[in-house]
Coordinates of C-alpha atoms and ligand atoms in Angstrom, one line a residue:
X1 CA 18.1 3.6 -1.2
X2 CA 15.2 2.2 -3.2
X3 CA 12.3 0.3 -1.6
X4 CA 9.3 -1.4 -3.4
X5 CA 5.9 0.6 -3.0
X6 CA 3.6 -2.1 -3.1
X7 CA 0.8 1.2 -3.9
X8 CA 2.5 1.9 -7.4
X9 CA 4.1 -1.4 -7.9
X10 CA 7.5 0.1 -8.4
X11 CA 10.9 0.4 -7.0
X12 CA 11.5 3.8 -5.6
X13 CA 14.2 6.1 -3.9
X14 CA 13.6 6.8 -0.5
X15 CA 13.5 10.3 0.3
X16 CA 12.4 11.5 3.8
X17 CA 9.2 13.5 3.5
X18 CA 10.4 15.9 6.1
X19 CA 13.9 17.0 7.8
X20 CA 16.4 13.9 7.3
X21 CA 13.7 11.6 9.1
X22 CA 12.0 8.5 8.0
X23 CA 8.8 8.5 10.1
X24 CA 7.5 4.7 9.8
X25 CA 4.1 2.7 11.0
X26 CA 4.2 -1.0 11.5
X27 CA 1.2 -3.1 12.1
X28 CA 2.0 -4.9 15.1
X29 CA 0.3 -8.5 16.6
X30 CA -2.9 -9.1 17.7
X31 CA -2.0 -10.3 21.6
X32 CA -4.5 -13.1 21.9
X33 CA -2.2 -16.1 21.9
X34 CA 1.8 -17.1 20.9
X35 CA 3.0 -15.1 18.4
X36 CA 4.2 -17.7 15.4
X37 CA 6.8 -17.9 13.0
X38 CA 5.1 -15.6 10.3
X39 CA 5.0 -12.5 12.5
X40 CA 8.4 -13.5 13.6
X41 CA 9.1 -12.6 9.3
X42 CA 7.0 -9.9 9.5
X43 CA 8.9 -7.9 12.0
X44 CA 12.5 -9.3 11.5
X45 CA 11.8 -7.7 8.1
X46 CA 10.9 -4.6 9.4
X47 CA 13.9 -4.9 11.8
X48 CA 16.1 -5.2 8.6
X49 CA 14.8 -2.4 7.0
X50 CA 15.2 -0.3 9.6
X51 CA 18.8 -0.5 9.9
X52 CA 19.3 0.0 6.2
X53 CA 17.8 3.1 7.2
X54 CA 19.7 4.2 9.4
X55 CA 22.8 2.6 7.5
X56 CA 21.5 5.3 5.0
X57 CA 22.4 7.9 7.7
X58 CA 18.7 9.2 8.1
X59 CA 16.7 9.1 11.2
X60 CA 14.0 7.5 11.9
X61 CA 11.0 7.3 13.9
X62 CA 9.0 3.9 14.1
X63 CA 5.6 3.4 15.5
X64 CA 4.0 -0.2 16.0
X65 CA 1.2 -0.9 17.5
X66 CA -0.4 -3.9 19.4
X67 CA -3.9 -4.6 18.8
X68 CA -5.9 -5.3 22.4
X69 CA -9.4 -5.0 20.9
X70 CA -11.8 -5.3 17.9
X71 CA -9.9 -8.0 15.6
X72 CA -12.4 -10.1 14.8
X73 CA -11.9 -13.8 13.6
X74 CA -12.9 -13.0 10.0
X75 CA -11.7 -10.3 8.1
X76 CA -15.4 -9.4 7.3
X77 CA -16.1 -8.0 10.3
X78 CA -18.2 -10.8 11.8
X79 CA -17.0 -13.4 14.5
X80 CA -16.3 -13.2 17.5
X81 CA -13.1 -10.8 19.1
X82 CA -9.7 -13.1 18.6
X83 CA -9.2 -11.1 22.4
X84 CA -12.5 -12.3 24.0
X85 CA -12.1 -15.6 22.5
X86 CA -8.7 -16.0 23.5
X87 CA -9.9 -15.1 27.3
X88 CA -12.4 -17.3 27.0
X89 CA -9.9 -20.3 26.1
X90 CA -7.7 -19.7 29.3
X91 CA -10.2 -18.6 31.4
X92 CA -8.7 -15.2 31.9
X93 CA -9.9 -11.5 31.6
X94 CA -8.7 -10.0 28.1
X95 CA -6.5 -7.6 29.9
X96 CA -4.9 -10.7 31.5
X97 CA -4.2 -12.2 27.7
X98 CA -2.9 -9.0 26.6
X99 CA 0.1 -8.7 29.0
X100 CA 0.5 -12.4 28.9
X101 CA 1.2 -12.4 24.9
X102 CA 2.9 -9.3 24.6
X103 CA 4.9 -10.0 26.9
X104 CA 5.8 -13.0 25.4
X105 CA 5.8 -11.4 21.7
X106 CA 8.7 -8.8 23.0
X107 CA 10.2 -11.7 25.1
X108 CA 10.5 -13.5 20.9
X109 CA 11.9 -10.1 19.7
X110 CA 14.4 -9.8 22.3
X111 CA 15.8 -13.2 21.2
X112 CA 15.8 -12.4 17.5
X113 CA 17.4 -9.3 17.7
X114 CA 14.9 -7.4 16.7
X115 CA 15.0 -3.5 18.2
X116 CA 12.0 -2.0 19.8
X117 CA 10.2 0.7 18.0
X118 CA 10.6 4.1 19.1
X119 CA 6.5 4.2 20.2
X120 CA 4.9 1.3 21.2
X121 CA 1.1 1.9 21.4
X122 CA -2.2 -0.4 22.3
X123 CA -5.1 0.0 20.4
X124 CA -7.5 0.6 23.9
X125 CA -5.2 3.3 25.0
X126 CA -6.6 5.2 22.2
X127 CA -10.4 4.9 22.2
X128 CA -10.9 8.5 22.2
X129 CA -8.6 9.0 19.5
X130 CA -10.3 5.9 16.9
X131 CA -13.9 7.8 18.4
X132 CA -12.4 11.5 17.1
X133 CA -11.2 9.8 13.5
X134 CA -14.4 8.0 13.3
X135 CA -16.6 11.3 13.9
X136 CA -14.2 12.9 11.4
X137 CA -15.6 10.3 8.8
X138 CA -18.9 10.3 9.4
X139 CA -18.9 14.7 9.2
X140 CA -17.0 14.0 5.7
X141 CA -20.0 11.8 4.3
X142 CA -18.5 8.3 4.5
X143 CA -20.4 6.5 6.6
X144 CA -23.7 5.0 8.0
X145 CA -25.3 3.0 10.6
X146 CA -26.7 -0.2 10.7
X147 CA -28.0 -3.0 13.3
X148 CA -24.4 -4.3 14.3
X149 CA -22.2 -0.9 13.7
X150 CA -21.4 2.5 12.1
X151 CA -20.1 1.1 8.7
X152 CA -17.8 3.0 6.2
X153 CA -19.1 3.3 2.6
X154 CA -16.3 2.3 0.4
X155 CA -18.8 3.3 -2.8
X156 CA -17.8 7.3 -2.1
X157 CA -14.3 6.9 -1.9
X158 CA -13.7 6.9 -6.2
X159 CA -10.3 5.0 -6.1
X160 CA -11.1 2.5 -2.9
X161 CA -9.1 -0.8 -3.3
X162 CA -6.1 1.0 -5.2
X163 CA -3.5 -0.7 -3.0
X164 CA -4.9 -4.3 -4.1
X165 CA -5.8 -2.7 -7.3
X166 CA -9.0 -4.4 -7.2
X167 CA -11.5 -4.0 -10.0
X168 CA -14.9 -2.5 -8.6
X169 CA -16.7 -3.6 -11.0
X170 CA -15.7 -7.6 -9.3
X171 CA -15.8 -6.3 -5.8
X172 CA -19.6 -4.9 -6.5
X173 CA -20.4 -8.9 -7.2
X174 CA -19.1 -9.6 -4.0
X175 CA -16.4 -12.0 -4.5
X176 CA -13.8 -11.4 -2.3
X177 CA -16.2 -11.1 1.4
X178 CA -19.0 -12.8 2.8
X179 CA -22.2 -10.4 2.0
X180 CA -23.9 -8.8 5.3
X181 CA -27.3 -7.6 3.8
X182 CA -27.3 -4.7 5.5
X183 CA -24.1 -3.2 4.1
X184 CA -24.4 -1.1 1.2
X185 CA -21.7 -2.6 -0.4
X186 CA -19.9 -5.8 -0.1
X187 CA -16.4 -4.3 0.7
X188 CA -18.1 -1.4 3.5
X189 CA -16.2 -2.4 6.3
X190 CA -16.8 -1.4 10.4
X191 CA -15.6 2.1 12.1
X192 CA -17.5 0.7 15.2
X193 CA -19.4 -2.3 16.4
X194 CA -22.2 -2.6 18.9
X195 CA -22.2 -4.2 21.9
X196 CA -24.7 -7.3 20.7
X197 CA -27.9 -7.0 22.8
X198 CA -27.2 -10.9 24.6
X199 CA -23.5 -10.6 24.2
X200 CA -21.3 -10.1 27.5
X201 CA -17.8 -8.3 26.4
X202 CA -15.0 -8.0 29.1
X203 CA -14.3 -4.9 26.4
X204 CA -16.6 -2.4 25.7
X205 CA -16.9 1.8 25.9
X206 CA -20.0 4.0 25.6
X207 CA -18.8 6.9 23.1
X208 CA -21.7 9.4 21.5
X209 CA -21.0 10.1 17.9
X210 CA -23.2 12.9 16.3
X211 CA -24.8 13.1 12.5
X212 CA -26.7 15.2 10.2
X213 CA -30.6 14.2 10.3
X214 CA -30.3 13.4 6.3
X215 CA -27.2 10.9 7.4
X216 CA -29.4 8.6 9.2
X217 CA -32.4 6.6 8.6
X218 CA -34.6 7.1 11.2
X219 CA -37.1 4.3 10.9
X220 CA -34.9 1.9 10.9
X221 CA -32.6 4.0 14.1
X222 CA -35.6 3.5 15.9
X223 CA -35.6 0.0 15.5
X224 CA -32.2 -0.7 16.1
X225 CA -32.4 0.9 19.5
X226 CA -35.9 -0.9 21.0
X227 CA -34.0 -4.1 19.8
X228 CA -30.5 -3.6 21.4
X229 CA -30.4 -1.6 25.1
X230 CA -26.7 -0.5 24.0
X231 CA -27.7 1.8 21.4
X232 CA -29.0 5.2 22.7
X233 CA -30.7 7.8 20.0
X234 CA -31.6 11.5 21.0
X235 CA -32.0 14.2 18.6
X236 CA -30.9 17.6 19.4
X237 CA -31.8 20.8 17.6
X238 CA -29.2 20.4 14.8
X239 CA -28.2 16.5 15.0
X240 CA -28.8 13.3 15.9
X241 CA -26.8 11.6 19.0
X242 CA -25.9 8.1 18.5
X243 CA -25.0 7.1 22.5
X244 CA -23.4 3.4 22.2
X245 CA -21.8 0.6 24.1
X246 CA -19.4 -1.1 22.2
X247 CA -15.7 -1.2 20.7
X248 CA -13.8 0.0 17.7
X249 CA -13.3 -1.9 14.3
X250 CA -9.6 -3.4 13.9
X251 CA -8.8 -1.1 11.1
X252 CA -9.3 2.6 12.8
X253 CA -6.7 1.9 15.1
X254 CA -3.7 1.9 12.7
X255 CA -5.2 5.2 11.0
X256 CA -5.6 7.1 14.6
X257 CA -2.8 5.6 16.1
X258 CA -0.1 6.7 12.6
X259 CA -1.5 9.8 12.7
X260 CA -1.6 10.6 16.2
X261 CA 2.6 9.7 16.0
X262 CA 3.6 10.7 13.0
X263 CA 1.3 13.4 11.5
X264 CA -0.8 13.4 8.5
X265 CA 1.4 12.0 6.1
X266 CA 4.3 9.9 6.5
X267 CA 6.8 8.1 5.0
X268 CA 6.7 4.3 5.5
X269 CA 4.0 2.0 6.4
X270 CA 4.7 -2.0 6.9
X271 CA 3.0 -5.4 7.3
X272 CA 2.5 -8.9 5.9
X273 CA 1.0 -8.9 2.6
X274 CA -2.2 -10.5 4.2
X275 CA -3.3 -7.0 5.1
X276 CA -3.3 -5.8 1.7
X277 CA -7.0 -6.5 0.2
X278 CA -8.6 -5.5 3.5
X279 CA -7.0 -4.3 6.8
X280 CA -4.2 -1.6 4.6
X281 CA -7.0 -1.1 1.8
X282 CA -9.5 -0.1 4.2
X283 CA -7.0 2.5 6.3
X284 CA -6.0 4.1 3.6
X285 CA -10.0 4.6 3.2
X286 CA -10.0 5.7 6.3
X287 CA -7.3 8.1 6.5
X288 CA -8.2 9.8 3.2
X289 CA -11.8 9.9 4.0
X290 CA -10.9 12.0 7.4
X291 CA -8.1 13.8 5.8
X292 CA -9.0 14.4 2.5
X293 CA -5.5 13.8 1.3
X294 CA -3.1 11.1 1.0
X295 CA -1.4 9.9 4.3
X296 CA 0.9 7.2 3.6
X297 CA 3.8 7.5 0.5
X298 CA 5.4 4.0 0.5
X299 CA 3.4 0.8 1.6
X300 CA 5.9 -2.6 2.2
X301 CA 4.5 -5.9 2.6
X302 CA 6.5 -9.3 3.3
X303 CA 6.1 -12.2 2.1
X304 CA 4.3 -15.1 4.0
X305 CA 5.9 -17.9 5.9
X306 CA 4.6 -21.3 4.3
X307 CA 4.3 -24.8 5.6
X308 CA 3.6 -27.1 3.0
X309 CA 2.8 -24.7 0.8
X310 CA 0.3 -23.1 2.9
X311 CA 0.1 -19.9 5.2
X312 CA 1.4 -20.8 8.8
X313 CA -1.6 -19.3 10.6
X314 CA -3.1 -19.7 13.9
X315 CA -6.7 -21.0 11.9
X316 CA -4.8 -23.7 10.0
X317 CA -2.9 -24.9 13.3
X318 CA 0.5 -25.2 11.0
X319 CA 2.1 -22.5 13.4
X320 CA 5.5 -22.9 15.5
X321 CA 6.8 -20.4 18.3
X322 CA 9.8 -19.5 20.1
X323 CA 9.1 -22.0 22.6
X324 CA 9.2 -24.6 20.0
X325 CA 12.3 -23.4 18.6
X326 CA 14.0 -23.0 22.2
X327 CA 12.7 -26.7 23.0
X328 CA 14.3 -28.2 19.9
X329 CA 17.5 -26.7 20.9
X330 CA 17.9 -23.7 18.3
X331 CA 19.4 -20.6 18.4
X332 CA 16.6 -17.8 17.3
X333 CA 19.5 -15.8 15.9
X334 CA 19.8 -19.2 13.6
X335 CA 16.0 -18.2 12.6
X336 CA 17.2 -14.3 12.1
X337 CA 19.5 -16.5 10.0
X338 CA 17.0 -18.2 7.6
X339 CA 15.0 -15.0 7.3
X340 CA 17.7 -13.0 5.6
X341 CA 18.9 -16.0 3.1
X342 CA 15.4 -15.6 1.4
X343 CA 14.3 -12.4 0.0
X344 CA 11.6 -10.0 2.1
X345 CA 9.3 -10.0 -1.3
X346 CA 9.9 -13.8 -1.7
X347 CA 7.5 -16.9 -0.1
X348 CA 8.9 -18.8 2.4
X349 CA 8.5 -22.6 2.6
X350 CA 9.8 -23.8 6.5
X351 CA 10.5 -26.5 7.3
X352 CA 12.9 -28.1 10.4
X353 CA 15.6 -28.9 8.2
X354 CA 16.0 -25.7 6.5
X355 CA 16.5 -23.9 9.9
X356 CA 18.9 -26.7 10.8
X357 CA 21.1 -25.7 7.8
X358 CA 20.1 -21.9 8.5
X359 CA 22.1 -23.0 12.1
X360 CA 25.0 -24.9 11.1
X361 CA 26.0 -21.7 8.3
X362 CA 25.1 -19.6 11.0
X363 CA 27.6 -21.4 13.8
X364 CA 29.9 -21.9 10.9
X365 CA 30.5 -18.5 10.1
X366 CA 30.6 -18.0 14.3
X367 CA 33.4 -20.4 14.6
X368 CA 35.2 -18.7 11.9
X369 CA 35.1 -15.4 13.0
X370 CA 36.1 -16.5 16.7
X371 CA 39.0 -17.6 15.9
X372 CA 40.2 -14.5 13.3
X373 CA 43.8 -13.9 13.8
X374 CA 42.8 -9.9 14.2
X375 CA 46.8 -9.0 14.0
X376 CA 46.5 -7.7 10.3
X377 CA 46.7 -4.4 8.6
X378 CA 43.5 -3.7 7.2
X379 CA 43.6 -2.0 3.3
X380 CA 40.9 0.3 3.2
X381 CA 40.5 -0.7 -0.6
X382 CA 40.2 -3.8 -0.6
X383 CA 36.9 -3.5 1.7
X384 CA 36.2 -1.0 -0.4
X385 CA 35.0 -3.0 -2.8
X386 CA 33.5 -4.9 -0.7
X387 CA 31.8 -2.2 1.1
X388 CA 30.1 -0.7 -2.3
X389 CA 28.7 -3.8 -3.6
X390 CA 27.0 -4.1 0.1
X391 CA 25.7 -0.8 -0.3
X392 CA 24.1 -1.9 -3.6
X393 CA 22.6 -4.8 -2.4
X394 CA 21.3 -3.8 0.5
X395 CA 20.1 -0.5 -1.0
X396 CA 18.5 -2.6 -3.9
X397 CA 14.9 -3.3 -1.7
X398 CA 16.9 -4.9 0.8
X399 CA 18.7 -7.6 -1.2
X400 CA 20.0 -9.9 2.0
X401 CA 20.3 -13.4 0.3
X402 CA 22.8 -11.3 -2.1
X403 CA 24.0 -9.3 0.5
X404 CA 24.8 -13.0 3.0
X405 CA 26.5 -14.6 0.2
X406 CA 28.7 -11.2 -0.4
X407 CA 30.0 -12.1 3.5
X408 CA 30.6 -15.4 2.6
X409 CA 33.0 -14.3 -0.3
X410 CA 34.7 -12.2 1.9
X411 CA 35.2 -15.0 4.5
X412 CA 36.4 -17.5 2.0
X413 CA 38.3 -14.9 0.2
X414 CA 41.9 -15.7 0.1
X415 CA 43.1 -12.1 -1.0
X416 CA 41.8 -11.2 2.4
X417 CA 43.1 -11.0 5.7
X418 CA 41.8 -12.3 8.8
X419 CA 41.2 -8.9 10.3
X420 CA 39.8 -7.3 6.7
X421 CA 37.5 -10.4 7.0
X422 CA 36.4 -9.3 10.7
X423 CA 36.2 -5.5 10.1
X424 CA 34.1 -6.9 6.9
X425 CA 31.9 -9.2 8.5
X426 CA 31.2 -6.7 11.4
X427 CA 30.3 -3.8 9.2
X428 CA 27.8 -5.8 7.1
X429 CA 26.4 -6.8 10.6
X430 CA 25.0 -3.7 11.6
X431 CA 22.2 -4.4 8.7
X432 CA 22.2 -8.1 9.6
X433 CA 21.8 -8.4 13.2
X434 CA 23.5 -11.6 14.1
X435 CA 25.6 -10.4 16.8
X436 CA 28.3 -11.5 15.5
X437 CA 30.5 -9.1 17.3
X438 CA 29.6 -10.5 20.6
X439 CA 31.5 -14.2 18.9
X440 CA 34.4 -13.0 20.3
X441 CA 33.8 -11.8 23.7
X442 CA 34.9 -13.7 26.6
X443 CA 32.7 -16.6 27.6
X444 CA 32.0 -15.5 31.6
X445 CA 33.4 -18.1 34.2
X446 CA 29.7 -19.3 35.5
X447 CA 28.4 -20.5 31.9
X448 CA 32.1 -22.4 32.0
X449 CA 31.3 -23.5 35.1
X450 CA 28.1 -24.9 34.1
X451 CA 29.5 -26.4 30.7
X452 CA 31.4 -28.4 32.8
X453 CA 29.1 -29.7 35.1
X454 CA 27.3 -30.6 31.9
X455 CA 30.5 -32.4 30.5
X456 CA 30.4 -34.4 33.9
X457 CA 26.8 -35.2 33.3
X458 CA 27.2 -36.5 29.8
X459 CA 30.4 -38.6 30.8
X460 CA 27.7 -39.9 33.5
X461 CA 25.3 -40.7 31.0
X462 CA 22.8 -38.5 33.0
X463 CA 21.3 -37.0 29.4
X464 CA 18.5 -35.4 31.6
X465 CA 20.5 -33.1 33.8
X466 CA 22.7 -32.6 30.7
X467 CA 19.9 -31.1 28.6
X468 CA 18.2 -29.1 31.6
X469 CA 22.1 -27.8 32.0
X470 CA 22.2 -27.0 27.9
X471 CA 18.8 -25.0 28.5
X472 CA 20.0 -23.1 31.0
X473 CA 23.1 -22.4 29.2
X474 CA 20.8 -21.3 26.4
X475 CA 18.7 -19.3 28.3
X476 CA 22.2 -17.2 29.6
X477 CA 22.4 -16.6 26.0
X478 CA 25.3 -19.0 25.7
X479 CA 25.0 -21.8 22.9
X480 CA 27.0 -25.0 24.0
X481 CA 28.1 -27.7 21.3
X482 CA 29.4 -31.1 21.4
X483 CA 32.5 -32.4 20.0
X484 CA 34.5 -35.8 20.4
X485 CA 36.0 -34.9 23.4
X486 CA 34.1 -32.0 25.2
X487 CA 32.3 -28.8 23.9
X488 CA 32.2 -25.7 22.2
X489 CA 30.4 -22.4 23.8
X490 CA 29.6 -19.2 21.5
X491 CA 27.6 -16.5 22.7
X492 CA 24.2 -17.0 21.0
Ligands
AMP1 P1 -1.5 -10.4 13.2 O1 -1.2 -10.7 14.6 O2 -2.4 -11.5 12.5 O3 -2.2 -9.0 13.0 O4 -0.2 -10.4 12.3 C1 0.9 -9.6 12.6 C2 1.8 -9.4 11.4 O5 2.4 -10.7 11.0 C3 1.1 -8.9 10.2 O6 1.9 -7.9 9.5 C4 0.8 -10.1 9.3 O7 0.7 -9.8 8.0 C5 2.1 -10.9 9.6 N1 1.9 -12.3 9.3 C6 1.0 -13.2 9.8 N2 1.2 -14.4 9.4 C7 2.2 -14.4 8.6 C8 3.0 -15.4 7.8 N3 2.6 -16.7 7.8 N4 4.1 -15.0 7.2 C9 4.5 -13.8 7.2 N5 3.9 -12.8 7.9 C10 2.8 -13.1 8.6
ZN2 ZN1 -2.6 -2.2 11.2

């Protein structure tokens, strides 16, 4: 199985660090509001991958997290907390907004088919973990303290930004982030922030990190604590106490949380290439800084979902959500769909009507396999063939467009029989995910029993009760179609 290492740039075979398992880290959302189509990508991708993995016959142990605290609104490290804000908005405590969207987030993942990872973890279950890392850094030399934070010094790390492969020589002129003047260097990124002396946080903890004398500059220390009552200074024999109230940056998390799960070095680590130039970038600062050694081997990144030719983001307002797919009457699996028609690596431009063609292939190929006359003998090598050029594709980076059209040779294969078509189309499922298994279960007598009340609605002209019935069909997990004279149902 070979995988593209966005780190070296390269296709490479995946080989488990350690005893037949593939220990993996995904970034996971930042809970402060619906989760959009993009992450939707982002972790169907991940989804994908994993059961090539296992389809590869190794184990694996995934890790995602779900960031509660310290993601600020600009990737600079200034703003305000997406979290706080997001309480703000709805009038509700953070904590509130947390379980509300991930909730909802697992609620979308359920729907696409996408398997939970193995450890689930929130960043503010681990304060005293991201305090331990960040101590670790500051005892290795790499960081300092300003007004607003204990900062990380990206200038002592010689090969920061080799994920981007930034030039440091263009980063020292400050082009890629807004300048703070008190940073050392434009790409020094926050470990911790302070509590703001007039800001009110629903989030905060008072942690003490320690430092040599020479690490800190006391004049300015001295200042920074008369001006803000959440930072505390003592000096002890041998150090100086730094006593503060206030909340971890975004990026620690990922590098306490990995490590904490999956030891010092691991095998995989995943996320949208958004978090290339800063958030990966500045873990891998992190992690190397406290460990003094590599900790990740192979970094993935998807692909963004565009609309328009532009990011779908929260900021630019150009994001949909499960609801809106659920409210226009699609299938999420229909989405699942879409995803794996267009390479991981490859931009995605969506629009309505590409999800609506995503759907009718996706029912088409439901309708065929429902009604598969599975009577046949099955010869082994004619799938066979089949099989092997699967393996390749899938095994090439995860090559699903190839790997979707493969099925669709098999189903309109006329050297095939219906049941080599099934056992086909249900093999290459286990890496897809469509349920398409499930196409020929039995349709239970209650979801009949509503279809028909529906039928009786429509013949009534009541459209109303016909669509609230067609939503509650679809909420059952049942997906009900019209024809000329009465319906369809498949299992969604
Ligand atoms: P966030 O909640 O912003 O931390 O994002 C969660 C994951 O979704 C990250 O891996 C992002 O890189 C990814 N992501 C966000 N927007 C998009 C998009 N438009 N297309 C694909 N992936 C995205
Ligand atoms: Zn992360």
């Amino acid at each position: 199985m070979r995988v593209y290492n966005t780190l070296t740039k390269n296709k490479e075979t995946l080989k488990p660090l350690k005893d037949k398992l593939i220990r993996m880290y995904s970034c996971g959302p930042t809970v402060y509001d619906y989760a959009h189509l993009g992450h939707f990508r982002a972790y169907v991708f991940v989804d994908t991958l994993k059961r090539v993995i296992k389809y590869n016959k190794y184990k694996l142990k995934h890790v995602m997290n779900i960031t509660d605290v310290g993601h600020l609104t600009s990737d600079a490290d200034t703003g305000e907390d997406k979290m706080e804000k997001g309480a703000k908005r709805e009038g509700k405590t953070v904590w509130e907004i947390a379980e509300f969207y991930t909730k909802d987030f697992f609620d979308a993942m359920e729907k696409l088919n996408v398997e939970k990872a193995d450890v689930i973890c929130k960043a503010t279950d681990h304060i005293k973990e991201m305090a331990e890392m960040v101590q670790k850094i500051i005892d290795n030399g790499y960081a300092y303290v300003i007004s607003d934070g204990i900062y990380f010094d990206t200038s002592k790390l010689k090969d920061y930004g080799k994920l981007a492969g930034f030039n440091p020589e263009e980063l020292k002129a400050g082009a890629r982030v807004e300048f703070n003047e008190e940073k050392k260097n434009p790409t020094d990124f926050a470990l911790w922030k302070f509590t703001a002396k007039d800001q009110k946080r629903q989030m905060e903890w008072e942690n003490e990190f320690y430092f040599k004398p020479d690490d800190l500059d006391l004049s300015k220390i001295v200042l920074y604590e008369r001006e803000n009552p959440n930072i505390k200074f003592e000096k002890t024999k041998t150090k100086f106490k730094l006593t503060v109230k206030g909340f971890p940056g975004w990026h620690i998390e990922c590098s306490a949380m990995s490590i904490k799960y999956l030891g010092k070095i691991f095998d995989i680590h995943t996320g949208g290439i958004d978090h290339i130039p800063v958030h990966h970038t500045n873990e891998i600062a992190q992690s190397e800084a406290a460990l003094k050694k590599e900790s990740v081997k192979i970094w993935m990144h998807n692909e963004f979902v565009l609309v328009d030719n532009q990011k779908m983001s929260k900021s630019l307002q150009n994001f949909y959500t499960m609801h809106d797919i659920l409210s226009k009457g699609f299938d999420p699996l229909s989405l699942r769909y879409l995803f794996l028609t267009a390479h991981y690596r490859s931009k995605l431009n969506f629009t309505w009507e590409s999800l609506k063609a995503a759907e009718n292939a996706y029912k088409s190929l439901k309708e065929k396999i429902a009604i598969f006359d599975l009577n046949g003998k099955v010869r082994k090598n004619i799938i066979k063939e089949y099989m092997k050029k699967f393996i390749d594709y899938i095994n090439d980076d995860l090559n699903t467009p190839y790997a979707i059209s493969l099925l669709w040779s098999a189903i309109k294969d006329d050297k095939l029989n219906d049941k080599e078509k099934y056992e086909i189309a249900i093999e290459f499922d286990k890496v897809f995910g469509l349920k398409l298994k499930d196409v020929r279960k039995q349709i239970p007598n209650d979801i009949i029993e509503l279809a028909e009340k529906r039928l009786k609605a429509r013949k009534q002209k009541k459209w109303k009760e016909a669509d609230e019935l067609r939503e509650k069909i679809n909420q059952l997990g049942y997906i009900i179609q019209d024809t000329e004279d009465g319906y369809k149902i498949f299992k969604a």
